[in-house]
């Protein structure tokens, strides 16, 4: 697996990939990888000739500095996991590569207020930061397909608007949420939860699953 830290080096590699006529699948991440990320790599490998991932803990999507400082960073293990999964190249840019100037570029996308509700209401500016970094990464990688986890539902909906309005040539493939045996969705942030907190987090999944099975039963009895 190739490892690149600069835009010019990854662009050179991608140029060679495209010259073969092959397609490129892209899996952007913030590292602290788990099986959920690897399932995106696997899906991309099934559908494309080349699979590229990125590891970049994007400062502009953290509205809280402490949260950014505490975000898990496991680069050596991440590289090992990507290599074992058969990823072709990983882009691990320096922050100055992505944000060379103080005035950061923000794409002009109409989000219809989607970034201000649900999670966005608790994390002001978060989705604008996600939009910004994914916009920059897509401009660099220019993939055929972008792979995202279904777990981040609101992020996915917002990035769909980005693709529709700025990159209509890129297809989005959303991959099913990867869960541990207990049912808890794998998430980089869950590394910071205690056993007790993980048990509490499971209440959401269990409740939603119960509602779903009850609704299915009602529908079955009705028809
Ligand atoms: O979902 C994530 O890990 C991040 O929000 C993303 C899409 C890599 C952008 O930093």
PDB file of C-alpha atoms and ligand atoms in Angstrom:
ATOM      1  CA  UNK A   1       0.000   0.000   0.000  1.00  0.00           C
ATOM      2  CA  UNK A   2       1.240   3.457  -0.921  1.00  0.00           C
ATOM      3  CA  UNK A   3       1.251   6.195   1.730  1.00  0.00           C
ATOM      4  CA  UNK A   4       1.104   9.863   0.711  1.00  0.00           C
ATOM      5  CA  UNK A   5       1.250  13.019   2.794  1.00  0.00           C
ATOM      6  CA  UNK A   6       1.162  15.699   0.102  1.00  0.00           C
ATOM      7  CA  UNK A   7      -1.453  16.622  -2.480  1.00  0.00           C
ATOM      8  CA  UNK A   8       1.060  16.557  -5.329  1.00  0.00           C
ATOM      9  CA  UNK A   9       2.201  12.994  -4.511  1.00  0.00           C
ATOM     10  CA  UNK A  10      -1.320  11.523  -4.266  1.00  0.00           C
ATOM     11  CA  UNK A  11      -2.350  13.392  -7.416  1.00  0.00           C
ATOM     12  CA  UNK A  12       0.585  11.894  -9.267  1.00  0.00           C
ATOM     13  CA  UNK A  13      -0.385   8.389  -8.107  1.00  0.00           C
ATOM     14  CA  UNK A  14      -4.053   8.959  -9.062  1.00  0.00           C
ATOM     15  CA  UNK A  15      -2.981  10.189 -12.471  1.00  0.00           C
ATOM     16  CA  UNK A  16      -1.214   6.857 -13.034  1.00  0.00           C
ATOM     17  CA  UNK A  17      -4.286   4.926 -11.813  1.00  0.00           C
ATOM     18  CA  UNK A  18      -6.587   6.781 -14.200  1.00  0.00           C
ATOM     19  CA  UNK A  19      -4.196   6.247 -17.097  1.00  0.00           C
ATOM     20  CA  UNK A  20      -4.975   2.515 -16.794  1.00  0.00           C
ATOM     21  CA  UNK A  21      -8.668   3.291 -17.372  1.00  0.00           C
ATOM     22  CA  UNK A  22      -9.510   1.876 -13.921  1.00  0.00           C
ATOM     23  CA  UNK A  23     -12.123   3.261 -11.530  1.00  0.00           C
ATOM     24  CA  UNK A  24     -11.298   4.777  -8.146  1.00  0.00           C
ATOM     25  CA  UNK A  25     -13.258   4.231  -4.923  1.00  0.00           C
ATOM     26  CA  UNK A  26     -12.639   6.626  -2.034  1.00  0.00           C
ATOM     27  CA  UNK A  27     -13.103   6.016   1.706  1.00  0.00           C
ATOM     28  CA  UNK A  28     -12.454   9.207   3.733  1.00  0.00           C
ATOM     29  CA  UNK A  29     -11.813   8.673   7.460  1.00  0.00           C
ATOM     30  CA  UNK A  30     -10.530  10.405  10.551  1.00  0.00           C
ATOM     31  CA  UNK A  31      -8.546   7.313  11.543  1.00  0.00           C
ATOM     32  CA  UNK A  32      -9.048   5.216  14.712  1.00  0.00           C
ATOM     33  CA  UNK A  33     -10.221   2.609  12.256  1.00  0.00           C
ATOM     34  CA  UNK A  34     -12.489  -0.321  13.081  1.00  0.00           C
ATOM     35  CA  UNK A  35     -14.275  -3.068  11.190  1.00  0.00           C
ATOM     36  CA  UNK A  36     -16.926  -0.585  10.038  1.00  0.00           C
ATOM     37  CA  UNK A  37     -14.313   1.347   8.071  1.00  0.00           C
ATOM     38  CA  UNK A  38     -12.865  -1.872   6.743  1.00  0.00           C
ATOM     39  CA  UNK A  39     -16.295  -2.907   5.442  1.00  0.00           C
ATOM     40  CA  UNK A  40     -16.228   0.283   3.304  1.00  0.00           C
ATOM     41  CA  UNK A  41     -12.788  -0.648   1.962  1.00  0.00           C
ATOM     42  CA  UNK A  42     -14.065  -4.150   1.147  1.00  0.00           C
ATOM     43  CA  UNK A  43     -17.080  -2.737  -0.669  1.00  0.00           C
ATOM     44  CA  UNK A  44     -14.898  -0.348  -2.658  1.00  0.00           C
ATOM     45  CA  UNK A  45     -12.516  -3.137  -3.601  1.00  0.00           C
ATOM     46  CA  UNK A  46     -15.461  -5.170  -4.942  1.00  0.00           C
ATOM     47  CA  UNK A  47     -16.590  -2.310  -7.158  1.00  0.00           C
ATOM     48  CA  UNK A  48     -13.392  -0.540  -8.265  1.00  0.00           C
ATOM     49  CA  UNK A  49      -9.959  -1.157  -9.689  1.00  0.00           C
ATOM     50  CA  UNK A  50      -8.332   1.137  -7.101  1.00  0.00           C
ATOM     51  CA  UNK A  51      -9.297   1.901  -3.520  1.00  0.00           C
ATOM     52  CA  UNK A  52      -7.981   5.015  -1.824  1.00  0.00           C
ATOM     53  CA  UNK A  53      -8.541   5.980   1.795  1.00  0.00           C
ATOM     54  CA  UNK A  54      -7.654   9.124   3.734  1.00  0.00           C
ATOM     55  CA  UNK A  55      -6.858   9.689   7.387  1.00  0.00           C
ATOM     56  CA  UNK A  56      -7.292  13.271   8.507  1.00  0.00           C
ATOM     57  CA  UNK A  57      -8.629  14.456  11.849  1.00  0.00           C
ATOM     58  CA  UNK A  58     -10.327  17.522  10.461  1.00  0.00           C
ATOM     59  CA  UNK A  59     -10.058  20.457  12.907  1.00  0.00           C
ATOM     60  CA  UNK A  60     -12.864  22.480  11.299  1.00  0.00           C
ATOM     61  CA  UNK A  61     -15.559  19.933  12.155  1.00  0.00           C
ATOM     62  CA  UNK A  62     -14.834  20.097  15.905  1.00  0.00           C
ATOM     63  CA  UNK A  63     -16.744  22.903  17.575  1.00  0.00           C
ATOM     64  CA  UNK A  64     -15.040  21.993  20.848  1.00  0.00           C
ATOM     65  CA  UNK A  65     -11.221  22.160  21.142  1.00  0.00           C
ATOM     66  CA  UNK A  66     -11.137  19.603  23.953  1.00  0.00           C
ATOM     67  CA  UNK A  67     -13.046  17.124  21.803  1.00  0.00           C
ATOM     68  CA  UNK A  68     -10.466  17.584  19.030  1.00  0.00           C
ATOM     69  CA  UNK A  69      -7.584  17.029  21.466  1.00  0.00           C
ATOM     70  CA  UNK A  70      -9.214  13.862  22.821  1.00  0.00           C
ATOM     71  CA  UNK A  71     -10.087  12.362  19.440  1.00  0.00           C
ATOM     72  CA  UNK A  72      -8.387   8.915  19.276  1.00  0.00           C
ATOM     73  CA  UNK A  73      -5.293   8.805  17.067  1.00  0.00           C
ATOM     74  CA  UNK A  74      -3.961   5.362  16.119  1.00  0.00           C
ATOM     75  CA  UNK A  75      -2.112   5.934  12.841  1.00  0.00           C
ATOM     76  CA  UNK A  76       0.258   2.946  12.990  1.00  0.00           C
ATOM     77  CA  UNK A  77      -2.594   0.485  13.647  1.00  0.00           C
ATOM     78  CA  UNK A  78      -4.762   2.232  11.023  1.00  0.00           C
ATOM     79  CA  UNK A  79      -2.114   1.813   8.338  1.00  0.00           C
ATOM     80  CA  UNK A  80      -1.738  -1.841   9.275  1.00  0.00           C
ATOM     81  CA  UNK A  81      -5.516  -2.437   9.042  1.00  0.00           C
ATOM     82  CA  UNK A  82      -5.755  -0.699   5.666  1.00  0.00           C
ATOM     83  CA  UNK A  83      -2.822  -2.673   4.314  1.00  0.00           C
ATOM     84  CA  UNK A  84      -4.356  -5.979   5.450  1.00  0.00           C
ATOM     85  CA  UNK A  85      -7.708  -4.991   3.906  1.00  0.00           C
ATOM     86  CA  UNK A  86      -6.001  -4.506   0.545  1.00  0.00           C
ATOM     87  CA  UNK A  87      -6.382  -0.724   0.290  1.00  0.00           C
ATOM     88  CA  UNK A  88      -4.172   0.523  -2.558  1.00  0.00           C
ATOM     89  CA  UNK A  89      -3.180   3.913  -1.173  1.00  0.00           C
ATOM     90  CA  UNK A  90      -3.782   6.092   1.850  1.00  0.00           C
ATOM     91  CA  UNK A  91      -3.605   9.874   1.920  1.00  0.00           C
ATOM     92  CA  UNK A  92      -2.556  11.221   5.339  1.00  0.00           C
ATOM     93  CA  UNK A  93      -2.216  14.944   4.655  1.00  0.00           C
ATOM     94  CA  UNK A  94      -0.528  17.518   6.844  1.00  0.00           C
ATOM     95  CA  UNK A  95      -3.051  20.110   8.045  1.00  0.00           C
ATOM     96  CA  UNK A  96      -1.227  22.794   6.027  1.00  0.00           C
ATOM     97  CA  UNK A  97      -1.848  20.788   2.840  1.00  0.00           C
ATOM     98  CA  UNK A  98      -5.610  20.826   3.357  1.00  0.00           C
ATOM     99  CA  UNK A  99      -5.854  24.303   4.853  1.00  0.00           C
ATOM    100  CA  UNK A 100      -2.957  26.335   3.457  1.00  0.00           C
ATOM    101  CA  UNK A 101      -4.476  29.718   4.275  1.00  0.00           C
ATOM    102  CA  UNK A 102      -6.266  31.254   7.214  1.00  0.00           C
ATOM    103  CA  UNK A 103      -9.422  31.935   5.208  1.00  0.00           C
ATOM    104  CA  UNK A 104     -10.672  28.444   4.594  1.00  0.00           C
ATOM    105  CA  UNK A 105     -12.605  27.625   1.478  1.00  0.00           C
ATOM    106  CA  UNK A 106     -16.227  26.680   2.142  1.00  0.00           C
ATOM    107  CA  UNK A 107     -18.249  25.366  -0.795  1.00  0.00           C
ATOM    108  CA  UNK A 108     -21.395  27.284  -1.623  1.00  0.00           C
ATOM    109  CA  UNK A 109     -23.988  24.575  -1.040  1.00  0.00           C
ATOM    110  CA  UNK A 110     -27.644  25.082  -0.165  1.00  0.00           C
ATOM    111  CA  UNK A 111     -28.161  22.754   2.792  1.00  0.00           C
ATOM    112  CA  UNK A 112     -31.804  23.792   3.345  1.00  0.00           C
ATOM    113  CA  UNK A 113     -30.972  24.159   7.073  1.00  0.00           C
ATOM    114  CA  UNK A 114     -30.162  20.456   7.310  1.00  0.00           C
ATOM    115  CA  UNK A 115     -26.926  21.239   9.174  1.00  0.00           C
ATOM    116  CA  UNK A 116     -28.751  23.090  11.950  1.00  0.00           C
ATOM    117  CA  UNK A 117     -31.126  20.397  13.159  1.00  0.00           C
ATOM    118  CA  UNK A 118     -30.675  17.086  15.014  1.00  0.00           C
ATOM    119  CA  UNK A 119     -26.931  16.602  15.712  1.00  0.00           C
ATOM    120  CA  UNK A 120     -26.224  19.979  14.083  1.00  0.00           C
ATOM    121  CA  UNK A 121     -28.231  21.759  16.794  1.00  0.00           C
ATOM    122  CA  UNK A 122     -25.806  20.431  19.432  1.00  0.00           C
ATOM    123  CA  UNK A 123     -22.618  20.837  17.391  1.00  0.00           C
ATOM    124  CA  UNK A 124     -22.776  24.267  15.714  1.00  0.00           C
ATOM    125  CA  UNK A 125     -20.537  24.421  12.645  1.00  0.00           C
ATOM    126  CA  UNK A 126     -19.828  20.680  12.666  1.00  0.00           C
ATOM    127  CA  UNK A 127     -21.514  19.830   9.371  1.00  0.00           C
ATOM    128  CA  UNK A 128     -20.065  22.920   7.646  1.00  0.00           C
ATOM    129  CA  UNK A 129     -16.613  21.580   8.626  1.00  0.00           C
ATOM    130  CA  UNK A 130     -17.452  18.115   7.294  1.00  0.00           C
ATOM    131  CA  UNK A 131     -18.724  19.625   4.072  1.00  0.00           C
ATOM    132  CA  UNK A 132     -15.600  21.718   3.713  1.00  0.00           C
ATOM    133  CA  UNK A 133     -13.090  18.915   4.197  1.00  0.00           C
ATOM    134  CA  UNK A 134     -14.965  16.416   2.024  1.00  0.00           C
ATOM    135  CA  UNK A 135     -15.218  19.061  -0.697  1.00  0.00           C
ATOM    136  CA  UNK A 136     -11.434  19.594  -0.574  1.00  0.00           C
ATOM    137  CA  UNK A 137     -10.711  15.840  -0.495  1.00  0.00           C
ATOM    138  CA  UNK A 138     -13.040  15.158  -3.435  1.00  0.00           C
ATOM    139  CA  UNK A 139     -11.359  17.918  -5.446  1.00  0.00           C
ATOM    140  CA  UNK A 140      -8.014  16.167  -4.827  1.00  0.00           C
ATOM    141  CA  UNK A 141      -9.032  12.523  -5.269  1.00  0.00           C
ATOM    142  CA  UNK A 142     -11.803  12.952  -7.884  1.00  0.00           C
ATOM    143  CA  UNK A 143     -13.097   9.424  -7.236  1.00  0.00           C
ATOM    144  CA  UNK A 144     -15.751   7.564  -9.195  1.00  0.00           C
ATOM    145  CA  UNK A 145     -17.438   6.403  -6.005  1.00  0.00           C
ATOM    146  CA  UNK A 146     -17.511   7.845  -2.472  1.00  0.00           C
ATOM    147  CA  UNK A 147     -18.063   5.322   0.336  1.00  0.00           C
ATOM    148  CA  UNK A 148     -19.774   6.349   3.567  1.00  0.00           C
ATOM    149  CA  UNK A 149     -21.238   4.467   6.513  1.00  0.00           C
ATOM    150  CA  UNK A 150     -25.012   4.511   6.988  1.00  0.00           C
ATOM    151  CA  UNK A 151     -24.351   5.068  10.699  1.00  0.00           C
ATOM    152  CA  UNK A 152     -23.771   8.782  10.079  1.00  0.00           C
ATOM    153  CA  UNK A 153     -27.201   9.375   8.592  1.00  0.00           C
ATOM    154  CA  UNK A 154     -27.257  13.183   8.740  1.00  0.00           C
ATOM    155  CA  UNK A 155     -23.695  13.475   7.403  1.00  0.00           C
ATOM    156  CA  UNK A 156     -24.676  11.216   4.516  1.00  0.00           C
ATOM    157  CA  UNK A 157     -27.742  13.342   3.671  1.00  0.00           C
ATOM    158  CA  UNK A 158     -25.663  16.543   3.723  1.00  0.00           C
ATOM    159  CA  UNK A 159     -22.880  15.043   1.605  1.00  0.00           C
ATOM    160  CA  UNK A 160     -25.488  13.856  -0.876  1.00  0.00           C
ATOM    161  CA  UNK A 161     -26.385  17.533  -1.398  1.00  0.00           C
ATOM    162  CA  UNK A 162     -22.677  18.282  -1.930  1.00  0.00           C
ATOM    163  CA  UNK A 163     -22.446  15.603  -4.620  1.00  0.00           C
ATOM    164  CA  UNK A 164     -25.705  16.674  -6.283  1.00  0.00           C
ATOM    165  CA  UNK A 165     -24.664  20.337  -6.413  1.00  0.00           C
ATOM    166  CA  UNK A 166     -20.893  20.112  -7.038  1.00  0.00           C
ATOM    167  CA  UNK A 167     -19.885  16.593  -8.091  1.00  0.00           C
ATOM    168  CA  UNK A 168     -22.784  14.995 -10.010  1.00  0.00           C
ATOM    169  CA  UNK A 169     -20.299  12.600 -11.663  1.00  0.00           C
ATOM    170  CA  UNK A 170     -19.419  10.959  -8.313  1.00  0.00           C
ATOM    171  CA  UNK A 171     -21.675   8.146  -7.076  1.00  0.00           C
ATOM    172  CA  UNK A 172     -22.265   7.686  -3.359  1.00  0.00           C
ATOM    173  CA  UNK A 173     -22.400   4.203  -1.916  1.00  0.00           C
ATOM    174  CA  UNK A 174     -23.616   3.989   1.668  1.00  0.00           C
ATOM    175  CA  UNK A 175     -22.686   0.809   3.457  1.00  0.00           C
ATOM    176  CA  UNK A 176     -24.738  -0.814   6.241  1.00  0.00           C
ATOM    177  CA  UNK A 177     -23.779   0.016   9.828  1.00  0.00           C
ATOM    178  CA  UNK A 178     -21.320  -2.485  11.275  1.00  0.00           C
ATOM    179  CA  UNK A 179     -22.352  -3.636  14.751  1.00  0.00           C
ATOM    180  CA  UNK A 180     -20.570  -5.509  17.524  1.00  0.00           C
ATOM    181  CA  UNK A 181     -22.189  -8.738  18.751  1.00  0.00           C
ATOM    182  CA  UNK A 182     -24.053  -6.742  21.402  1.00  0.00           C
ATOM    183  CA  UNK A 183     -25.671  -4.655  18.641  1.00  0.00           C
ATOM    184  CA  UNK A 184     -23.770  -1.426  19.363  1.00  0.00           C
ATOM    185  CA  UNK A 185     -22.636   0.337  16.183  1.00  0.00           C
ATOM    186  CA  UNK A 186     -18.846   0.393  15.867  1.00  0.00           C
ATOM    187  CA  UNK A 187     -17.582   3.953  16.171  1.00  0.00           C
ATOM    188  CA  UNK A 188     -14.123   5.442  16.728  1.00  0.00           C
ATOM    189  CA  UNK A 189     -15.520   7.522  19.576  1.00  0.00           C
ATOM    190  CA  UNK A 190     -16.902   4.442  21.362  1.00  0.00           C
ATOM    191  CA  UNK A 191     -13.305   3.624  22.378  1.00  0.00           C
ATOM    192  CA  UNK A 192     -13.727   6.336  24.953  1.00  0.00           C
ATOM    193  CA  UNK A 193     -16.834   4.749  26.547  1.00  0.00           C
ATOM    194  CA  UNK A 194     -16.657   2.617  29.691  1.00  0.00           C
ATOM    195  CA  UNK A 195     -18.369  -0.810  29.759  1.00  0.00           C
ATOM    196  CA  UNK A 196     -21.246   0.805  31.639  1.00  0.00           C
ATOM    197  CA  UNK A 197     -21.587   3.632  29.129  1.00  0.00           C
ATOM    198  CA  UNK A 198     -21.565   1.131  26.256  1.00  0.00           C
ATOM    199  CA  UNK A 199     -24.425  -0.709  27.953  1.00  0.00           C
ATOM    200  CA  UNK A 200     -26.337   2.576  28.280  1.00  0.00           C
ATOM    201  CA  UNK A 201     -25.674   3.425  24.618  1.00  0.00           C
ATOM    202  CA  UNK A 202     -27.185   0.081  23.635  1.00  0.00           C
ATOM    203  CA  UNK A 203     -30.563   1.177  25.015  1.00  0.00           C
ATOM    204  CA  UNK A 204     -31.094   3.273  21.874  1.00  0.00           C
ATOM    205  CA  UNK A 205     -30.465   0.379  19.493  1.00  0.00           C
ATOM    206  CA  UNK A 206     -32.543  -2.038  21.584  1.00  0.00           C
ATOM    207  CA  UNK A 207     -35.470   0.384  21.791  1.00  0.00           C
ATOM    208  CA  UNK A 208     -35.419   1.112  18.049  1.00  0.00           C
ATOM    209  CA  UNK A 209     -35.173  -2.616  17.253  1.00  0.00           C
ATOM    210  CA  UNK A 210     -38.130  -3.324  19.521  1.00  0.00           C
ATOM    211  CA  UNK A 211     -40.221  -0.568  17.895  1.00  0.00           C
ATOM    212  CA  UNK A 212     -39.318  -1.970  14.472  1.00  0.00           C
ATOM    213  CA  UNK A 213     -40.336  -5.523  15.332  1.00  0.00           C
ATOM    214  CA  UNK A 214     -43.601  -4.306  16.921  1.00  0.00           C
ATOM    215  CA  UNK A 215     -44.400  -2.228  13.829  1.00  0.00           C
ATOM    216  CA  UNK A 216     -43.669  -5.207  11.588  1.00  0.00           C
ATOM    217  CA  UNK A 217     -45.987  -7.361  13.697  1.00  0.00           C
ATOM    218  CA  UNK A 218     -48.761  -4.737  13.498  1.00  0.00           C
ATOM    219  CA  UNK A 219     -48.366  -4.529   9.724  1.00  0.00           C
ATOM    220  CA  UNK A 220     -48.401  -8.334   9.444  1.00  0.00           C
ATOM    221  CA  UNK A 221     -51.583  -8.630  11.544  1.00  0.00           C
ATOM    222  CA  UNK A 222     -53.256  -5.817   9.590  1.00  0.00           C
ATOM    223  CA  UNK A 223     -52.784  -7.317   6.121  1.00  0.00           C
TER     224      UNK A 223
HETATM  225  O1  LIG B   1     -17.200  10.431   9.092  1.00  0.00           O
HETATM  226  C1  LIG B   1     -16.037  10.837   9.227  1.00  0.00           C
HETATM  227  O2  LIG B   1     -15.153  10.090   9.654  1.00  0.00           O
HETATM  228  C2  LIG B   1     -15.713  12.285   8.893  1.00  0.00           C
HETATM  229  O3  LIG B   1     -16.761  13.141   9.195  1.00  0.00           O
HETATM  230  C3  LIG B   1     -15.245  12.475   7.439  1.00  0.00           C
HETATM  231  C4  LIG B   1     -16.357  12.144   6.440  1.00  0.00           C
HETATM  232  C5  LIG B   1     -14.039  11.600   7.164  1.00  0.00           C
HETATM  233  C6  LIG B   1     -14.844  13.935   7.214  1.00  0.00           C
HETATM  234  O4  LIG B   1     -13.832  14.330   8.074  1.00  0.00           O
END
